[in-house]
Short mmCIF file of C-alpha atoms in Angstrom, two decimals:
data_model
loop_
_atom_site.label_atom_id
_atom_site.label_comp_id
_atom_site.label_asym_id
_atom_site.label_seq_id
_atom_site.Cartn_x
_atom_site.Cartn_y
_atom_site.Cartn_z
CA UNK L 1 79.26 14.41 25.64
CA UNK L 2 76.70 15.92 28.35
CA UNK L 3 74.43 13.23 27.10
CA UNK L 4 76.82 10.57 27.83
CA UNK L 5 79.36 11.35 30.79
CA UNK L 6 78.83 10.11 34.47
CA UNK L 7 81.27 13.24 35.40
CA UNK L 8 79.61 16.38 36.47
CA UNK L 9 80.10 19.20 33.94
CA UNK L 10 79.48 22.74 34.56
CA UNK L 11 78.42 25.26 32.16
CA UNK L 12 78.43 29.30 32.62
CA UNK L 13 76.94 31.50 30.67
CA UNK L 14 75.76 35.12 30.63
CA UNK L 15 73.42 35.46 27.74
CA UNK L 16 70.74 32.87 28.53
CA UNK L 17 68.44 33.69 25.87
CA UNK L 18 71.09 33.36 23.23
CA UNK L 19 70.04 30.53 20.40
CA UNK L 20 73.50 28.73 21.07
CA UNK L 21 72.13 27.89 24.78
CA UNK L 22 68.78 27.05 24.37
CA UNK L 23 69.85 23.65 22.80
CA UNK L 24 72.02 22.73 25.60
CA UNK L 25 70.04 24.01 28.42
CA UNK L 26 67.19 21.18 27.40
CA UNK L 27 70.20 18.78 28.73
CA UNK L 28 71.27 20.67 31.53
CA UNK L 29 69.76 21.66 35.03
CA UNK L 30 69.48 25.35 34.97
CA UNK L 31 70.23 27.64 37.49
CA UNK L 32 69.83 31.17 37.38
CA UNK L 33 71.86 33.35 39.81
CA UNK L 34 71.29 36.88 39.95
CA UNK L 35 73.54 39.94 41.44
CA UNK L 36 72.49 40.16 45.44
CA UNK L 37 70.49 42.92 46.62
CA UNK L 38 71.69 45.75 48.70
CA UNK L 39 69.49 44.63 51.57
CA UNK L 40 71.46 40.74 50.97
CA UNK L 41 75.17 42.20 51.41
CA UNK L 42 74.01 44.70 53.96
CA UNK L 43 73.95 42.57 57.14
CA UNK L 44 77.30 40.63 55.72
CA UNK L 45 79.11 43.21 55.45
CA UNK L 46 78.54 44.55 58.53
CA UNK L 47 79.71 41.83 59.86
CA UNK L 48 82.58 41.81 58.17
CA UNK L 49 83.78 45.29 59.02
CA UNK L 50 83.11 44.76 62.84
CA UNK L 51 85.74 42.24 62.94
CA UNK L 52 87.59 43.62 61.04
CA UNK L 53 87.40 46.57 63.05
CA UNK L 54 85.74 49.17 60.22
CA UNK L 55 82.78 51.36 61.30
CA UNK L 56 80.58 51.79 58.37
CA UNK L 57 77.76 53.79 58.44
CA UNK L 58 74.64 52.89 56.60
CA UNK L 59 74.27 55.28 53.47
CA UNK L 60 78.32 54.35 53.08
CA UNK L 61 77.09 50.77 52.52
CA UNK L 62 74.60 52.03 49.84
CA UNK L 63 77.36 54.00 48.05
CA UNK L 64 79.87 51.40 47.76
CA UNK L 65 76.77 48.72 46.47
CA UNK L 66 75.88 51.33 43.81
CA UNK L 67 79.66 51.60 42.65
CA UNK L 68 80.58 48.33 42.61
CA UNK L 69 76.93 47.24 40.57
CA UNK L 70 76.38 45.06 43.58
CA UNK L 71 80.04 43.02 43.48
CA UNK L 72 80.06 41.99 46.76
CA UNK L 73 83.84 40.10 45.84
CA UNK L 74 84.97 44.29 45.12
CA UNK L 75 83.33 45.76 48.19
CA UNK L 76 85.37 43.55 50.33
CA UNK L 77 88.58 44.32 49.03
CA UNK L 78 87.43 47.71 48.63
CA UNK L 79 86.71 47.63 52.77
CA UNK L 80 90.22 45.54 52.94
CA UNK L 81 92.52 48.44 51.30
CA UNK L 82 90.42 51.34 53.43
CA UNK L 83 90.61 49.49 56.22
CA UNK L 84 94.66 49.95 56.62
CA UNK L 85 94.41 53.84 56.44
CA UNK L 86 91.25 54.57 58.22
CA UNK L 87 88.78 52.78 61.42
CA UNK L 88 85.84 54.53 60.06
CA UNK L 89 83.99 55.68 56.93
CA UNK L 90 81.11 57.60 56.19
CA UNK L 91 79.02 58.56 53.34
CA UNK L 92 81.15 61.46 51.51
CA UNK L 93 84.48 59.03 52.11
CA UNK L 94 82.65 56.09 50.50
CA UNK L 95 81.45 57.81 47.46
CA UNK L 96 85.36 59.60 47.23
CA UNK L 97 86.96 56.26 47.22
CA UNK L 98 84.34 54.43 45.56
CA UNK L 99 84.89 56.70 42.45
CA UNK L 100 88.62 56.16 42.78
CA UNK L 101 87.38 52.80 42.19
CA UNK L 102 84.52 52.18 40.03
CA UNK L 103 83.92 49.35 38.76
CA UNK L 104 83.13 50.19 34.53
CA UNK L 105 80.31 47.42 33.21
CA UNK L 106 78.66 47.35 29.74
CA UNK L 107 74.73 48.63 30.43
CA UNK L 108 72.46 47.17 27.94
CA UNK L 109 68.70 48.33 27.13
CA UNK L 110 67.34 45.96 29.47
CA UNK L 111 69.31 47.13 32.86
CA UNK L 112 67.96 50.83 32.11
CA UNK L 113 64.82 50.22 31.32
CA UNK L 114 64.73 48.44 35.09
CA UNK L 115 66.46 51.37 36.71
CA UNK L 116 64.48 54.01 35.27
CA UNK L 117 61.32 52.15 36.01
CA UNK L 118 62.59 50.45 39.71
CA UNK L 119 61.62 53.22 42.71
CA UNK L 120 64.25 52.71 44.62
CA UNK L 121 66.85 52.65 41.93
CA UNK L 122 65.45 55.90 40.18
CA UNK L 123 65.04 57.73 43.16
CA UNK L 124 68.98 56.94 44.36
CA UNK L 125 69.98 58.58 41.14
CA UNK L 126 71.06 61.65 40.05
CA UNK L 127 69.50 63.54 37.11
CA UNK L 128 72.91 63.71 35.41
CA UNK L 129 72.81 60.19 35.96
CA UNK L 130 69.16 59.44 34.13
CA UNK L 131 70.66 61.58 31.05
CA UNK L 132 73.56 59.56 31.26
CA UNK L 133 71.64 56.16 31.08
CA UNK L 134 69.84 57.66 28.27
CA UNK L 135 73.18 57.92 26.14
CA UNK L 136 73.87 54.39 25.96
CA UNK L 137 71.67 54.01 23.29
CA UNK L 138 69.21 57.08 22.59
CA UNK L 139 67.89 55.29 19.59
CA UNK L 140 65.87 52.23 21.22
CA UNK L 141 66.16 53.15 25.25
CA UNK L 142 62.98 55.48 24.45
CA UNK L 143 61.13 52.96 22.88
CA UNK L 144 61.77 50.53 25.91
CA UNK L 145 60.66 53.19 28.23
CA UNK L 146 57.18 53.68 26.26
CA UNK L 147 57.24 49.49 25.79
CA UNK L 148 56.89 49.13 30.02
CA UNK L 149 56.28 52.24 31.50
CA UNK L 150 52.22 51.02 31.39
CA UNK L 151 52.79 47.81 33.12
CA UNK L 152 54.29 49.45 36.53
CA UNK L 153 52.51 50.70 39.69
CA UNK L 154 53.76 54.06 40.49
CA UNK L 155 54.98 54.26 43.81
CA UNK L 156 53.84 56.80 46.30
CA UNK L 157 51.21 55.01 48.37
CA UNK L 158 48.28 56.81 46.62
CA UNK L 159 45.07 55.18 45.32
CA UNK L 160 44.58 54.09 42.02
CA UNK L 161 43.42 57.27 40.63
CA UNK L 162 46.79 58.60 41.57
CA UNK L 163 48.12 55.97 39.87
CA UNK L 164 46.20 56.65 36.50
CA UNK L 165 47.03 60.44 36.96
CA UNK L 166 50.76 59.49 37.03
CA UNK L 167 50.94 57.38 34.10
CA UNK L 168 48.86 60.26 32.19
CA UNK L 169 51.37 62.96 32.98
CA UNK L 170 54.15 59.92 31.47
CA UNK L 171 51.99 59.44 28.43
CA UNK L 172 51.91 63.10 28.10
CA UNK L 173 55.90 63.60 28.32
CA UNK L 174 56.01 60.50 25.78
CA UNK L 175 54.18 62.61 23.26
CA UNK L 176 55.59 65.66 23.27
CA UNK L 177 59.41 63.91 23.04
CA UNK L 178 58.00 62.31 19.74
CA UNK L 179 57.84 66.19 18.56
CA UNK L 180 60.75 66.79 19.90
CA UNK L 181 62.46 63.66 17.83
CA UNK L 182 60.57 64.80 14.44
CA UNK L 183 63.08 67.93 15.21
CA UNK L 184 65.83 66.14 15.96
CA UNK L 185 65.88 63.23 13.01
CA UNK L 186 64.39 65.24 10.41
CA UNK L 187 66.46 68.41 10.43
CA UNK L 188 69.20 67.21 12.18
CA UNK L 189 69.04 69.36 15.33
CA UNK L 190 71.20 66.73 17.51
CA UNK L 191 71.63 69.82 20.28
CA UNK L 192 67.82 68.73 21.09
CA UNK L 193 68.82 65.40 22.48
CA UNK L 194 68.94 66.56 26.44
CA UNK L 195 65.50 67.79 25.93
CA UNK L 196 64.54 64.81 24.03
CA UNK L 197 66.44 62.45 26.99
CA UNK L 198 64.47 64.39 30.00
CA UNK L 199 61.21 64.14 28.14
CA UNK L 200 61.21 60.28 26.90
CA UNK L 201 62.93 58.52 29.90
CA UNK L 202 63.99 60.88 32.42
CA UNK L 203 60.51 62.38 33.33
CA UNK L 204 57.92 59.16 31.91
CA UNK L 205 60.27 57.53 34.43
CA UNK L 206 59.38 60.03 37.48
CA UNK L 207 56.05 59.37 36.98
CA UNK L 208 55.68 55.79 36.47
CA UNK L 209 58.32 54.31 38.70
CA UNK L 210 57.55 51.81 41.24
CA UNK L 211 56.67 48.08 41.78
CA UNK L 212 56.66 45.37 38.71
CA UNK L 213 55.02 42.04 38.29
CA UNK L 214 56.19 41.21 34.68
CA UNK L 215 59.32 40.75 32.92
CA UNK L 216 60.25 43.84 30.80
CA UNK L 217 59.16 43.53 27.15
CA UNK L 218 61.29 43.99 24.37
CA UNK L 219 59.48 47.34 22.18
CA UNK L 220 57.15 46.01 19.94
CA UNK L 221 57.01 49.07 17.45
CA UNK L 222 60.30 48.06 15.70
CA UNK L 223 58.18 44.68 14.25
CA UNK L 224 54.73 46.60 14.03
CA UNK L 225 56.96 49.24 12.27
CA UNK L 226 58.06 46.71 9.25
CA UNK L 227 54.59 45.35 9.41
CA UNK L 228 53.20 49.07 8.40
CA UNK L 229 56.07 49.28 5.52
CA UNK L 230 55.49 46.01 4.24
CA UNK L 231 51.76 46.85 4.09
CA UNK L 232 52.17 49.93 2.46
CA UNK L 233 54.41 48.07 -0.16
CA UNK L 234 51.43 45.85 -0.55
CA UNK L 235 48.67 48.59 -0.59
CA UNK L 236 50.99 50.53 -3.23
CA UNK L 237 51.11 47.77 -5.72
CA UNK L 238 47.29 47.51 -5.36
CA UNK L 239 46.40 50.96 -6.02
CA UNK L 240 48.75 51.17 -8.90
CA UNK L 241 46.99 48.29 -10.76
CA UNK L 242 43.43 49.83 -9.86
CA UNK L 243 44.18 52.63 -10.89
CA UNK L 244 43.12 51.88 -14.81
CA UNK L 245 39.64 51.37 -13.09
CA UNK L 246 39.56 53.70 -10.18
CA UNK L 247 40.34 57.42 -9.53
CA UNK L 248 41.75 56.96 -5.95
CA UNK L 249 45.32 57.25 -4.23
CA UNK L 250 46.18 54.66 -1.60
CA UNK L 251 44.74 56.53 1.63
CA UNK L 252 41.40 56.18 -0.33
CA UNK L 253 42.00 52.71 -1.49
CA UNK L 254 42.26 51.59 2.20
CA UNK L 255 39.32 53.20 3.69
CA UNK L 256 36.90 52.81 1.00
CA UNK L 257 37.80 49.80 -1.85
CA UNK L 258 39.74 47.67 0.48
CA UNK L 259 37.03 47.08 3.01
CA UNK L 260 34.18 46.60 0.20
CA UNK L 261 36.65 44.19 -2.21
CA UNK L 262 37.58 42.20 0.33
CA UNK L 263 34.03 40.01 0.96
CA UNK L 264 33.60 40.38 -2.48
CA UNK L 265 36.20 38.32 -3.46
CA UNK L 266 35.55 35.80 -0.67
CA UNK L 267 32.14 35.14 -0.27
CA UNK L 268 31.75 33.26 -3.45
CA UNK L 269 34.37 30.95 -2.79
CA UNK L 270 33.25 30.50 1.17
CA UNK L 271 29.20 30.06 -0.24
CA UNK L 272 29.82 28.32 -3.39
CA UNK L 273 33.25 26.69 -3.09
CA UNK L 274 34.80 26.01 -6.73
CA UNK L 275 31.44 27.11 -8.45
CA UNK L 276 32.29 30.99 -7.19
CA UNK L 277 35.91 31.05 -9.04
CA UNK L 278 34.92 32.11 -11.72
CA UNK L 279 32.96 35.25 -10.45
CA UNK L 280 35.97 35.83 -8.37
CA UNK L 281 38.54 35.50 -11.50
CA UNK L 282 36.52 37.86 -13.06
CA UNK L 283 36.17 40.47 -10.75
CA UNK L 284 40.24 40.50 -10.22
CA UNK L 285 40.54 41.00 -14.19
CA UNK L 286 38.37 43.72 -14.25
CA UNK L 287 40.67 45.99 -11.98
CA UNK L 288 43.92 44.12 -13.32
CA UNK L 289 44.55 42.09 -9.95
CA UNK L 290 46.31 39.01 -9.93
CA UNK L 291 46.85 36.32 -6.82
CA UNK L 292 49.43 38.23 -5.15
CA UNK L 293 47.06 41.11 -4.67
CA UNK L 294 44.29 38.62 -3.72
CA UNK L 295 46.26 37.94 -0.63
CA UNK L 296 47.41 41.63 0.16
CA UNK L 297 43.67 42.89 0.23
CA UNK L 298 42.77 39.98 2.68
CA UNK L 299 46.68 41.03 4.67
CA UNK L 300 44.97 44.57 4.56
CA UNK L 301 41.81 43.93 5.71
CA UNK L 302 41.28 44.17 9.66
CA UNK L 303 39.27 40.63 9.16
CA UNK L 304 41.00 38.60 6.62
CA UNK L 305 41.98 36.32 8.83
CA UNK L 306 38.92 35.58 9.61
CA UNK L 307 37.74 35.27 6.33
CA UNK L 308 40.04 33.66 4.91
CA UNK L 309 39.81 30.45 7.53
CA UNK L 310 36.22 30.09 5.57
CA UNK L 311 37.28 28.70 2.71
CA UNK L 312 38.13 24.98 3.07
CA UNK L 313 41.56 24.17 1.89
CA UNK L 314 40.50 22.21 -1.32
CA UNK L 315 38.78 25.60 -2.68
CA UNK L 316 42.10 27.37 -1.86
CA UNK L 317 43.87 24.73 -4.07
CA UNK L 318 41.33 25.02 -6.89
CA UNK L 319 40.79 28.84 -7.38
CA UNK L 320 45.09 28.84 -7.57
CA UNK L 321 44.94 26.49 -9.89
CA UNK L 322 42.30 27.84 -12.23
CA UNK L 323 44.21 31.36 -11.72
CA UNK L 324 47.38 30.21 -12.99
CA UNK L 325 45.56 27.64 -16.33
CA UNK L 326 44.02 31.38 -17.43
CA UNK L 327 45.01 33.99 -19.29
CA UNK L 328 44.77 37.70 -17.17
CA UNK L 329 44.50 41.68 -19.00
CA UNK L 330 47.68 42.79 -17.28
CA UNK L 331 47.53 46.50 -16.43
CA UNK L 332 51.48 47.47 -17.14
CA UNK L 333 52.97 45.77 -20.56
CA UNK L 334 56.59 45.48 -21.03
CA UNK L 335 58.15 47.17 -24.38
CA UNK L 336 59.43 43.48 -24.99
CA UNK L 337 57.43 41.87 -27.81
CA UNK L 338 55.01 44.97 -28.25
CA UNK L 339 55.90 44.93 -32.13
CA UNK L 340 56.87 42.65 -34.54
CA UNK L 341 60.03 40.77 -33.31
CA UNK L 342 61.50 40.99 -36.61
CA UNK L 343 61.04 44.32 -37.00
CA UNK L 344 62.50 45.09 -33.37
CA UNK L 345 65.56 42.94 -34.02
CA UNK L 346 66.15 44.78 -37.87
CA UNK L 347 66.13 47.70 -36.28
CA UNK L 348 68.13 47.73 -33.45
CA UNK L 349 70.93 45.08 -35.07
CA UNK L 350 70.91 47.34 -38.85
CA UNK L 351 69.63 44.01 -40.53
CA UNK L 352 67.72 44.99 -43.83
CA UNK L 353 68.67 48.19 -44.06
CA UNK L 354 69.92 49.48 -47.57
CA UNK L 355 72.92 51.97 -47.40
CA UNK L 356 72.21 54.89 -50.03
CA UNK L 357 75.20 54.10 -53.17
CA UNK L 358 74.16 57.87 -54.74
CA UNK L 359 77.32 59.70 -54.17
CA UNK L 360 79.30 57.69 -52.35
CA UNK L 361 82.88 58.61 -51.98
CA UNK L 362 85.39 56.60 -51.05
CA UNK L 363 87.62 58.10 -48.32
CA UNK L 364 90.07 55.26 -48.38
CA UNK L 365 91.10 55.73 -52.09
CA UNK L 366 92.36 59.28 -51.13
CA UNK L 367 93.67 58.59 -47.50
CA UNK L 368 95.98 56.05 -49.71
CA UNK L 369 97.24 58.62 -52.04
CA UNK L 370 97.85 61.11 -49.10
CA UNK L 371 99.36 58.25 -47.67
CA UNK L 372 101.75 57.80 -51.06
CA UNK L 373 102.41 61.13 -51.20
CA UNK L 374 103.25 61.70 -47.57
CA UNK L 375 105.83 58.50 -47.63
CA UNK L 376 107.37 60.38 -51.20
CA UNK L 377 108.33 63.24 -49.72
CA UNK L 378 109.64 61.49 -46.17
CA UNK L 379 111.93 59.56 -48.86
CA UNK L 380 113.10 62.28 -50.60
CA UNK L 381 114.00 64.61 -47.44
CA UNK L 382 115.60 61.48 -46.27
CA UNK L 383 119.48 61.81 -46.46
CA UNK L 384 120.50 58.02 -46.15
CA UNK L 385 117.50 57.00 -48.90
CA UNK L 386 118.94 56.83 -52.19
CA UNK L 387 116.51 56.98 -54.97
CA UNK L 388 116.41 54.68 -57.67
CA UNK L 389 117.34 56.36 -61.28
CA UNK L 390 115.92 54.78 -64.22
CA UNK L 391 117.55 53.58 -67.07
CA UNK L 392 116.77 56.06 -70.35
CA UNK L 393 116.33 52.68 -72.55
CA UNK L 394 113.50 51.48 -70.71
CA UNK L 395 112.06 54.91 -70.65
CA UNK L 396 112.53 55.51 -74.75
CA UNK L 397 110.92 51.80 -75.47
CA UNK L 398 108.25 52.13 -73.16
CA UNK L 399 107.20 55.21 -75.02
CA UNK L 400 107.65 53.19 -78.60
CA UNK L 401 105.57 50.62 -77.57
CA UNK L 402 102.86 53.29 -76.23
CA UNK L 403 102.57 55.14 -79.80
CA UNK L 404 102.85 51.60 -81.42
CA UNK L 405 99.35 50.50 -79.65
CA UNK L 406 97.59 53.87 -80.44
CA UNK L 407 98.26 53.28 -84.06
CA UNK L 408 96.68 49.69 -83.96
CA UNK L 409 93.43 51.69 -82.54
CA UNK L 410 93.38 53.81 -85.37
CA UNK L 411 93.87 51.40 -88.57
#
């Protein structure tokens, strides 16, 4: 539709770094407005309030700017509704009526970061105000403070050794709040946190506030900090696999093997391209290494990179292919298929096993005559069972026939 209409659309947005704008901004004309500076509204709304007949004095201008986070639209009808009451207003009245009428905004990382580190925006605030800013989110707002605070000129009009000095004294406050947070995370002292707010934002931001040339960054530590776990992951699995070969925990792994292994298992395949594989195959499968830790000791070496942009592509191809056609000592061997599978399979399923016949009893033959017994004497307490009698006949020939059959035995 923007693509094809001859009718002027118009877009508004207030996130323009969000991934659902960047494809429609490459069709659009953008145009970036941003709030108007105290020194902007000042000389308009003078005007305004001398027709209007309003004396204002100067700091009362500030006051209302600060309130209103620059809304020039709310300072107006602020002026409008004082202006019916009162001809005149000064710096106490503007800040009484201004927080009659605040104007509440979300405040994300970014806008702190620049008032902390702006000069004229620190030093118009309180320091109940700095603690407060710190308490929109205490979790990242320090990191965004340590992120920038190097990139600003402190203000002051000293020289540049000043400068340095100032930043120094931040860097120092920066340190000791990381104490200060070891406290507070790891034992879970929370009643630290106004300590830990003065000495990560509030006084770093003393220090180093002043003039800016760069956009604020975005803190960097949270990717180095996945980096460092994802490495340790790596240099974990290497030492664990080494460890059939070497004596050596992972601190010593880094410094010592990682540094020395590296080239090793490089150099012949940079020098001698597919000739070196096999030196290089070997020396993996005599500390148990396979490909995947082939590419974590050149991730863990300070110049893998490097090295690794040596080896021509083809080679690369090759020595992976060779890898995977050969067979490898592995260092940790599942219990699956360590014995026979026969044997495994008999004797966890009971298959071929013989049960012992030697005095065997059978339970069932006498849980049946309990059984009989137990139903006999249910149907003889029974009142409304009538047992059957049985004829004296059958009884007396029964017995004939029984005598009869032992005398055929005999003869």
């Amino acid at each position: 539709l923007v693509k094809r209409t001859k009718v002027p659309i118009i877009c508004i947005c207030n996130d323009r770094q969000s991934t659902k704008v960047r494809s429609l901004a490459n069709y659009c004309e953008d145009m970036r407005f941003r709030r108007p500076t105290e020194q902007q509204m000042r000389a308009r709304l003078n005007t305004i309030a001398f027709r209007e007949g309003l004396k204002l004095e100067p700091n009362a201008i500030a006051q209302l700017v600060q309130s209103t986070h620059n809304d020039i639209r709310q300072i107006i009808n602020l002026m409008s509704s004082y202006a019916l009451n009162k001809a005149s207003m000064n710096y106490l009245e503007s800040k009484a009526f201004s927080s009659l009428n605040k104007k509440q905004v979300s405040v994300g990382p970014f806008d702190v970061i620049g008032k902390y580190l702006n000069g004229m925006e620190n030093a118009g605030m309180s320091f109940a105000d700095k603690l407060d800013m710190y308490y929109t989110d205490f979790s990242i707002v320090p990191l965004f403070v340590q992120e920038n605070y190097i990139d600003n000129r402190p203000g002051g009009g000293g020289s540049e050794l000043d400068a340095l000095e100032a930043l120094s004294n931040a860097a120092e406050l920066i340190s000791e709040s990381d104490i200060v947070d070891s406290k507070l995370r790891g034992s879970q002292q929370w009643g630290l946190m106004p300590l830990h707010a003065a000495l990560s934002c509030v006084g770093p931001a003393l220090f180093a506030r002043g003039g800016r040339n760069q956009m604020y960054r975005f803190p960097a530590w949270l990717g180095q900090n996945s980096k460092g776990a994802k490495l340790g992951r790596m240099l974990r699995d290497v030492q664990s696999h080494m460890r059939l070969r070497v004596s050596a925990d992972k601190t010593e792994i880094r410094k010592s093997y990682v540094p020395a292994m590296a080239p090793e298992l490089v150099a012949p395949l940079a020098d001698r391209g597919t000739d070196g594989i096999s030196d290089v195959i070997a020396t993996m499968d005599h500390y148990y290494l396979n490909k995947d830790h082939w590419d974590a000791l050149l991730e863990l070496h300070l110049d893998g990179e490097r090295m690794l942009k040596q080896i021509p592509t083809a080679v690369k191809s090759a020595f992976t292919r060779e890898y995977n056609k050969a067979s490898h000592p592995l260092a940790l061997h599942s219990m699956k298929g360590a014995a026979s599978g026969k044997a495994l399979s008999d004797a966890a399923s009971g298959a071929g096993l013989k049960p012992d016949s030697e005095e065997y009893v059978d339970l069932d033959d006498d849980n049946d005559n309990d059984d009989n017994d137990e139903s006999a004497s249910d149907a003889d307490a029974d009142a409304f069972v009538k047992p059957v009698k049985r004829k004296a006949g059958t009884s007396k020939a029964a017995k004939q026939s029984a005598s009869s059959s032992r005398k055929r035995k005999k003869t």
